[in-house]
Short mmCIF file of C-alpha atoms and ligand atoms in Angstrom, two decimals:
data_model
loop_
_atom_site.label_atom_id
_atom_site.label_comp_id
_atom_site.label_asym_id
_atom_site.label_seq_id
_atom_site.Cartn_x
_atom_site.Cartn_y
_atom_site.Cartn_z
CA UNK S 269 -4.21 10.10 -32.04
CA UNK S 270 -2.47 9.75 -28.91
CA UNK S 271 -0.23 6.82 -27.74
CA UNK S 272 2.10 5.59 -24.80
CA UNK S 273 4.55 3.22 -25.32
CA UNK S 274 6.34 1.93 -22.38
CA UNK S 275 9.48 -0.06 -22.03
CA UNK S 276 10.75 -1.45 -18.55
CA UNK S 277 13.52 -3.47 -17.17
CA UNK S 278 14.13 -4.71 -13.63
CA UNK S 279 16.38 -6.04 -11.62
CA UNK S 280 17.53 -7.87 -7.87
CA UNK S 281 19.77 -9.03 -5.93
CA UNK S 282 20.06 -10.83 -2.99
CA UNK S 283 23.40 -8.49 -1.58
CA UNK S 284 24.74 -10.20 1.43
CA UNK S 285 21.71 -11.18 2.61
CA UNK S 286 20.52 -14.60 3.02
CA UNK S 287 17.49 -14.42 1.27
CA UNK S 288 16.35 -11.95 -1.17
CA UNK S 289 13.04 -10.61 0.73
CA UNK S 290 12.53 -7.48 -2.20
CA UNK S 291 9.95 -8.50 -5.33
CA UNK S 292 9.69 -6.78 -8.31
CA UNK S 293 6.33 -6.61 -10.74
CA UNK S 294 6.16 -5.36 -14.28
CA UNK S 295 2.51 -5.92 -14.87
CA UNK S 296 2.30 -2.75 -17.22
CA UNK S 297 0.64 -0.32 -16.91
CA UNK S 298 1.23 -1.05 -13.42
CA UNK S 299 5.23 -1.42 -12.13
CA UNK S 300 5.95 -1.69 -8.77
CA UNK S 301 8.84 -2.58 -6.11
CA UNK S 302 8.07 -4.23 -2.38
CA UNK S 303 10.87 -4.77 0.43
CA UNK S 304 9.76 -7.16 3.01
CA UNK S 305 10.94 -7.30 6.48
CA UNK S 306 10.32 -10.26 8.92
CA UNK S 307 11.74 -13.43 10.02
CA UNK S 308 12.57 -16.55 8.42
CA UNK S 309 10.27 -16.47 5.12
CA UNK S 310 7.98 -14.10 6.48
CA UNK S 311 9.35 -10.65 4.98
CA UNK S 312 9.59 -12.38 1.35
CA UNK S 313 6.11 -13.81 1.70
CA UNK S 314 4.95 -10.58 2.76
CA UNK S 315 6.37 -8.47 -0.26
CA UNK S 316 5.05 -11.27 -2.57
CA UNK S 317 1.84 -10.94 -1.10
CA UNK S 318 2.07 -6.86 -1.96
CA UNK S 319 3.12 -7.85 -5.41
CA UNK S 320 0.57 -10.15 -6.12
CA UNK S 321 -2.23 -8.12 -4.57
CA UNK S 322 -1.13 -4.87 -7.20
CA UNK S 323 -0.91 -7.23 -9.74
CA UNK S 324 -4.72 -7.99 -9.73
CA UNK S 325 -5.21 -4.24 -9.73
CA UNK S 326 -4.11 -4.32 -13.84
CA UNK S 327 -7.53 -4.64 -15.76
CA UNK S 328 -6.79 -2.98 -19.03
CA UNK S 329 -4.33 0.06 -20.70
CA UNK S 330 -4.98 2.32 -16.90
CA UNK S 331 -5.35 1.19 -13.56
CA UNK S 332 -8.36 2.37 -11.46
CA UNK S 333 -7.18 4.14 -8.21
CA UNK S 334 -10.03 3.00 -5.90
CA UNK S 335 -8.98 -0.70 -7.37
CA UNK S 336 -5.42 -0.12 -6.50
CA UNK S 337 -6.41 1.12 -2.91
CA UNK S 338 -8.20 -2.25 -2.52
CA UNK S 339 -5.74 -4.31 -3.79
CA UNK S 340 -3.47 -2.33 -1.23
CA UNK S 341 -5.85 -2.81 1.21
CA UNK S 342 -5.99 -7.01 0.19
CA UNK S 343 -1.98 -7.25 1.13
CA UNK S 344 -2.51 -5.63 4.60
CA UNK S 345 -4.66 -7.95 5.73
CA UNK S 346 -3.76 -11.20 3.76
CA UNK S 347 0.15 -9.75 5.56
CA UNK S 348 -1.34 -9.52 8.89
CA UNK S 349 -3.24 -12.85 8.62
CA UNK S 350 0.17 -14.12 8.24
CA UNK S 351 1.64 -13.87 11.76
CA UNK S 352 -1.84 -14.72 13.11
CA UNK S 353 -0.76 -17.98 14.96
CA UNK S 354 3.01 -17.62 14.09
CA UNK S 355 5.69 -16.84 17.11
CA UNK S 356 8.28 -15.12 14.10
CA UNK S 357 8.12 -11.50 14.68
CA UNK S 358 5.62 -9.95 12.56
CA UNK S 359 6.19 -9.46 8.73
CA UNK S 360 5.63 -6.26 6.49
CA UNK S 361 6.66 -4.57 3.66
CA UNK S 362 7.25 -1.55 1.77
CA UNK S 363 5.91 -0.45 -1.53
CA UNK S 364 6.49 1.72 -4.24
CA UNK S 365 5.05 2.22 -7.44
CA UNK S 366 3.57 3.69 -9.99
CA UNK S 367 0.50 3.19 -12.22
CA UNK S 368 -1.44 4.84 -15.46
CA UNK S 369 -4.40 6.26 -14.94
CA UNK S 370 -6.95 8.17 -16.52
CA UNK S 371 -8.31 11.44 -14.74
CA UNK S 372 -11.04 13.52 -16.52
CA UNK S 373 -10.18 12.34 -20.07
CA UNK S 374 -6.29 12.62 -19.19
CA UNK S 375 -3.20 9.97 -18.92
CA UNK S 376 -1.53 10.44 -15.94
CA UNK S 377 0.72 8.53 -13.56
CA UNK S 378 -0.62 7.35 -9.98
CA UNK S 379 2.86 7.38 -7.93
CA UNK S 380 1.70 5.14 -4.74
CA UNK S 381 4.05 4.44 -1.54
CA UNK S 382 4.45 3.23 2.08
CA UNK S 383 7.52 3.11 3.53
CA UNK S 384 11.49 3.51 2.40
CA UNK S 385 11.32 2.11 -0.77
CA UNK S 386 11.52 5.38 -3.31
CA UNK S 387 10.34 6.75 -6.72
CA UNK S 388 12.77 9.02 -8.70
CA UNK S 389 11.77 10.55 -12.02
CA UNK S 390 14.07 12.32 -14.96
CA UNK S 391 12.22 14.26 -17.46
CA UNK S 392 12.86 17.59 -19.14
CA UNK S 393 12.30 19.09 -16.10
CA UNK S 394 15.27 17.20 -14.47
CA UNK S 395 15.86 14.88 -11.68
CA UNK S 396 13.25 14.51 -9.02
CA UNK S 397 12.47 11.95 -6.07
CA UNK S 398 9.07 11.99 -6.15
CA UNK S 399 8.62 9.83 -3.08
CA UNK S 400 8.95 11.06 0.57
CA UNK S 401 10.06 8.11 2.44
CA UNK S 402 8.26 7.05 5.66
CA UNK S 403 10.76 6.72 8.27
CA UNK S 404 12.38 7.79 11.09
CA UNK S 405 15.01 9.83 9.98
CA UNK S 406 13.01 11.54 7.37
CA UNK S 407 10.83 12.96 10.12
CA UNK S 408 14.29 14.10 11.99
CA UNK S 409 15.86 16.21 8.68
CA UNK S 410 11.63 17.44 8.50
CA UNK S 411 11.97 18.58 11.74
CA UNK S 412 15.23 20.56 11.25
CA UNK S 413 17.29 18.03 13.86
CA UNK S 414 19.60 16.45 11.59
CA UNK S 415 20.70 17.29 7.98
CA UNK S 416 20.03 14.76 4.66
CA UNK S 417 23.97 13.53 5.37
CA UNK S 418 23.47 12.66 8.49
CA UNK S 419 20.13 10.51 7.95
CA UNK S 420 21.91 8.48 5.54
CA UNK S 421 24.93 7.39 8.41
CA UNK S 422 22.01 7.22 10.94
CA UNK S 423 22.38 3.78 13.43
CA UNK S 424 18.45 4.12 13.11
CA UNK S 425 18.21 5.06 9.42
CA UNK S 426 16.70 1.80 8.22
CA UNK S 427 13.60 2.13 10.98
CA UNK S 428 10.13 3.14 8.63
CA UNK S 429 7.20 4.74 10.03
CA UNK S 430 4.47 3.07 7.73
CA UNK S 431 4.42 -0.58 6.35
CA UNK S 432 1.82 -2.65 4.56
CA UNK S 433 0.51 -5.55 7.45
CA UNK S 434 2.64 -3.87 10.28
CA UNK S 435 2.27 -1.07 12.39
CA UNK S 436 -1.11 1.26 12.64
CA UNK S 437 -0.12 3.20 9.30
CA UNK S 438 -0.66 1.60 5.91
CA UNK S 439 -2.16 4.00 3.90
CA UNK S 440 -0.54 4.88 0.62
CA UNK S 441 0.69 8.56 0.03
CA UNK S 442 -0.72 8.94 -3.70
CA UNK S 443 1.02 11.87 -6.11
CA UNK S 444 -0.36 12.56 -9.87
CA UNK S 445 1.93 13.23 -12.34
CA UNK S 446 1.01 14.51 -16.16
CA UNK S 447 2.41 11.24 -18.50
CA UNK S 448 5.05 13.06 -20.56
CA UNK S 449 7.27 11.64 -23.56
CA UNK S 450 10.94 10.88 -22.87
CA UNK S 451 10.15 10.82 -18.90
CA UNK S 452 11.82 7.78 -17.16
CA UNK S 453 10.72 6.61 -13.53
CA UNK S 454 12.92 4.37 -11.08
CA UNK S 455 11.24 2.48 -8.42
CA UNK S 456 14.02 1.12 -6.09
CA UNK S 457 14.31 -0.50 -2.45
CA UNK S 458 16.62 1.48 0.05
CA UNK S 459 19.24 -1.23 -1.00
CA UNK S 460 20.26 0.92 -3.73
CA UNK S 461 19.88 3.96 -1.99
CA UNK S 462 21.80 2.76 0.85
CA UNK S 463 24.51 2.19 -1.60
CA UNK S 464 24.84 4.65 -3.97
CA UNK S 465 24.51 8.19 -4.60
CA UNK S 466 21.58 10.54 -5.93
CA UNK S 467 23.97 11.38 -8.27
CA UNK S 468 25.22 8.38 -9.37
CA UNK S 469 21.85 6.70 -9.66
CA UNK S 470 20.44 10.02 -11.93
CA UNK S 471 23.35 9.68 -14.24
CA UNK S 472 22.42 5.87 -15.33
CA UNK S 473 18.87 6.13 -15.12
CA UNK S 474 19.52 9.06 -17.44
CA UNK S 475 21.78 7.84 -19.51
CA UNK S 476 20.02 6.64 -22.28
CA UNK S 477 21.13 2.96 -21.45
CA UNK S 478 17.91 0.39 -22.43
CA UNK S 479 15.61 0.40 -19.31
CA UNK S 480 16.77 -3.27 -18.79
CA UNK S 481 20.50 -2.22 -19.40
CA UNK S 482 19.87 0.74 -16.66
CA UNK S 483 18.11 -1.81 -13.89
CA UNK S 484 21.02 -4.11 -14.17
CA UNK S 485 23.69 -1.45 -13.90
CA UNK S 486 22.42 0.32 -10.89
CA UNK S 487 21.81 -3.06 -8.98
CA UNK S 488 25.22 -4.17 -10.10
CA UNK S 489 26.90 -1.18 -8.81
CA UNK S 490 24.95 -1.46 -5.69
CA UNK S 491 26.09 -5.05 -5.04
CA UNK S 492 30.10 -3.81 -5.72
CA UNK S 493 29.71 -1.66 -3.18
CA UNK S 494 29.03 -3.41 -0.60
CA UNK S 495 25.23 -4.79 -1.27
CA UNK S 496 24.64 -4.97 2.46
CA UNK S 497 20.79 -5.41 1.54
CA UNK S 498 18.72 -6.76 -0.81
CA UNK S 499 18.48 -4.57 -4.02
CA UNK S 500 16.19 -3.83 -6.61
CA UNK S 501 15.51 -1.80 -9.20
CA UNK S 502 12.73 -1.55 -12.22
CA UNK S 503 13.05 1.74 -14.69
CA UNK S 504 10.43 2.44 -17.24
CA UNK S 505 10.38 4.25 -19.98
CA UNK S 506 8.27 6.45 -21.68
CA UNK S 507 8.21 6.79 -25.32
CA UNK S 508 5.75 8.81 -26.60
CA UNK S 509 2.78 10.06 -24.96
CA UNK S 510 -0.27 12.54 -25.90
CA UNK S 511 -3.09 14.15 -23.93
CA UNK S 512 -6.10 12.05 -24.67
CA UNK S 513 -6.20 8.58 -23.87
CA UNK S 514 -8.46 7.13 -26.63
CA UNK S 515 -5.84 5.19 -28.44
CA UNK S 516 -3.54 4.21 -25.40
CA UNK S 517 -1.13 1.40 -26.46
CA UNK S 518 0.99 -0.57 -24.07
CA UNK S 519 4.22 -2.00 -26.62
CA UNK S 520 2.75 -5.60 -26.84
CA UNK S 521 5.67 -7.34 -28.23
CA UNK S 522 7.63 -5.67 -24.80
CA UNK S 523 4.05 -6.50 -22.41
CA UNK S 524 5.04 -10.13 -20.46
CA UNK S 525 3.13 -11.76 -17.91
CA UNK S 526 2.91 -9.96 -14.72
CA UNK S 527 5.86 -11.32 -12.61
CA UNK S 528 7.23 -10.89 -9.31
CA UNK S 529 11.12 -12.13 -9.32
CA UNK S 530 11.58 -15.56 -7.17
CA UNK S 531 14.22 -15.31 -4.55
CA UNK S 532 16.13 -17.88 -6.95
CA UNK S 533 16.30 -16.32 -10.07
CA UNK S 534 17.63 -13.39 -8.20
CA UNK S 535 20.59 -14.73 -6.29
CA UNK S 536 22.11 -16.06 -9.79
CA UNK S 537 24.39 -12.97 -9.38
CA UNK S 538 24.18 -12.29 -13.27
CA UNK S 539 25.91 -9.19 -12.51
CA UNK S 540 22.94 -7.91 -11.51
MN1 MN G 676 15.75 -3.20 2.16
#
């Protein structure tokens, strides 16, 4: 007898911004965060287009890889048919997620990304970003030219080197991660990043705080300090999980329709 039981929460905010371009999905076992970039409504189009794309990806208690990949694959080119015959600069988006799957008879989580947007996780094993971001300044603190601290006051720091429908590199890095009881992940757009600390953003997502409580915190905090970006946020929760999948159970009363939040329902500023 072996169950997971997942709880969730997310939230976004427009920040300064004048349209909220992020999207959020919940479409469990699949959860997800995409940061569109482009003009006019091209960047929000674009991210909805990634969220509805993973969405279709959720066909029972796991999530197939090779149908995430196509999904993935869907939003490229459904993005790039976007600026086909438009003179706006070209739209894109990040990604990052993650998904259950199952993997010779075991539950474990498919971590997917493509660009800035990151995935932290806190288990017993402690705080960990899981995602390596795609971007310029990334590949400057690899290299040994300039140090973590100095990427994050970078003029250039918000400049990615892989987006979904922009650019020649789309592909999704992919990690695996054993599902283990307790663990939280937080899938977040560089607006929160930008705006708060590692630190900062372990202690709520460790806090204990409901995963709903936690989302709203973090993008509130983000927004009081300055909220130069768009921010989002989504936190799930692990309750209990065993080693064989057979009896996999996704909370119904907590499972809602897979959503992707509307630019309008986000700019409500509900402290969040
Ligand atoms: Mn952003």
């Amino acid at each position: 007898m072996s169950q997971v039981e997942l709880a969730w929460g997310l939230s976004t905010h427009v920040g300064q911004r004048a349209e909220n371009q992020d999207r959020c999905l919940a479409a469990p076992p699949l959860f997800a965060v995409a940061d569109g970039m482009g003009g006019h409504a091209a960047g929000a189009a674009a991210s909805e287009l990634a969220v509805t794309a993973l969405a279709t990806a959720v066909d029972g208690p796991t999530v197939a890889i090779p149908a995430l990949r196509r999904a993935l694959g869907a939003a490229d080119a459904r993005i790039r048919a976007l600026g086909a015959d438009d003179p706006e600069p070209p739209a894109g988006t990040t990604v990052a997620g993650v998904a259950l799957i199952e993997n010779g008879g075991g539950l474990f989580w498919a971590a997917f990304h493509i660009g800035d947007s990151r995935i932290y996780r806190w288990s017993a094993g402690g705080w960990e970003q899981i995602s390596t971001d795609h971007s310029l300044v990334q590949e400057l603190v690899d290299g040994g030219e300039i140090s973590a601290a100095q990427a994050a006051a970078h003029p250039q720091r918000h400049v990615i080197t892989r987006a979904l429908g922009l650019g020649p590199h789309c592909e999704a890095d992919y990690t695996l991660l054993p599902v283990e009881g307790g663990e939280r992940f937080l899938l977040c757009s560089d607006g929160l990043t930008g705006e708060l600390s590692d630190a900062r953003i372990a202690e709520v997502v460790a806090s204990g705080a409901d995963p709903e409580a936690a989302a709203e915190l973090l993008v509130a905090e983000a927004v009081a300090a300055g909220g130069h970006d768009n921010v989002s946020a989504v936190v799930v929760h692990v309750h209990r999980a065993g080693d064989v999948p057979d009896d996999l159970a996704v909370d119904a009363e907590a499972v809602t329709v897979p959503r992707a939040m509307p630019a309008a329902a986000a700019a409500d500023g509900s402290g969040a």
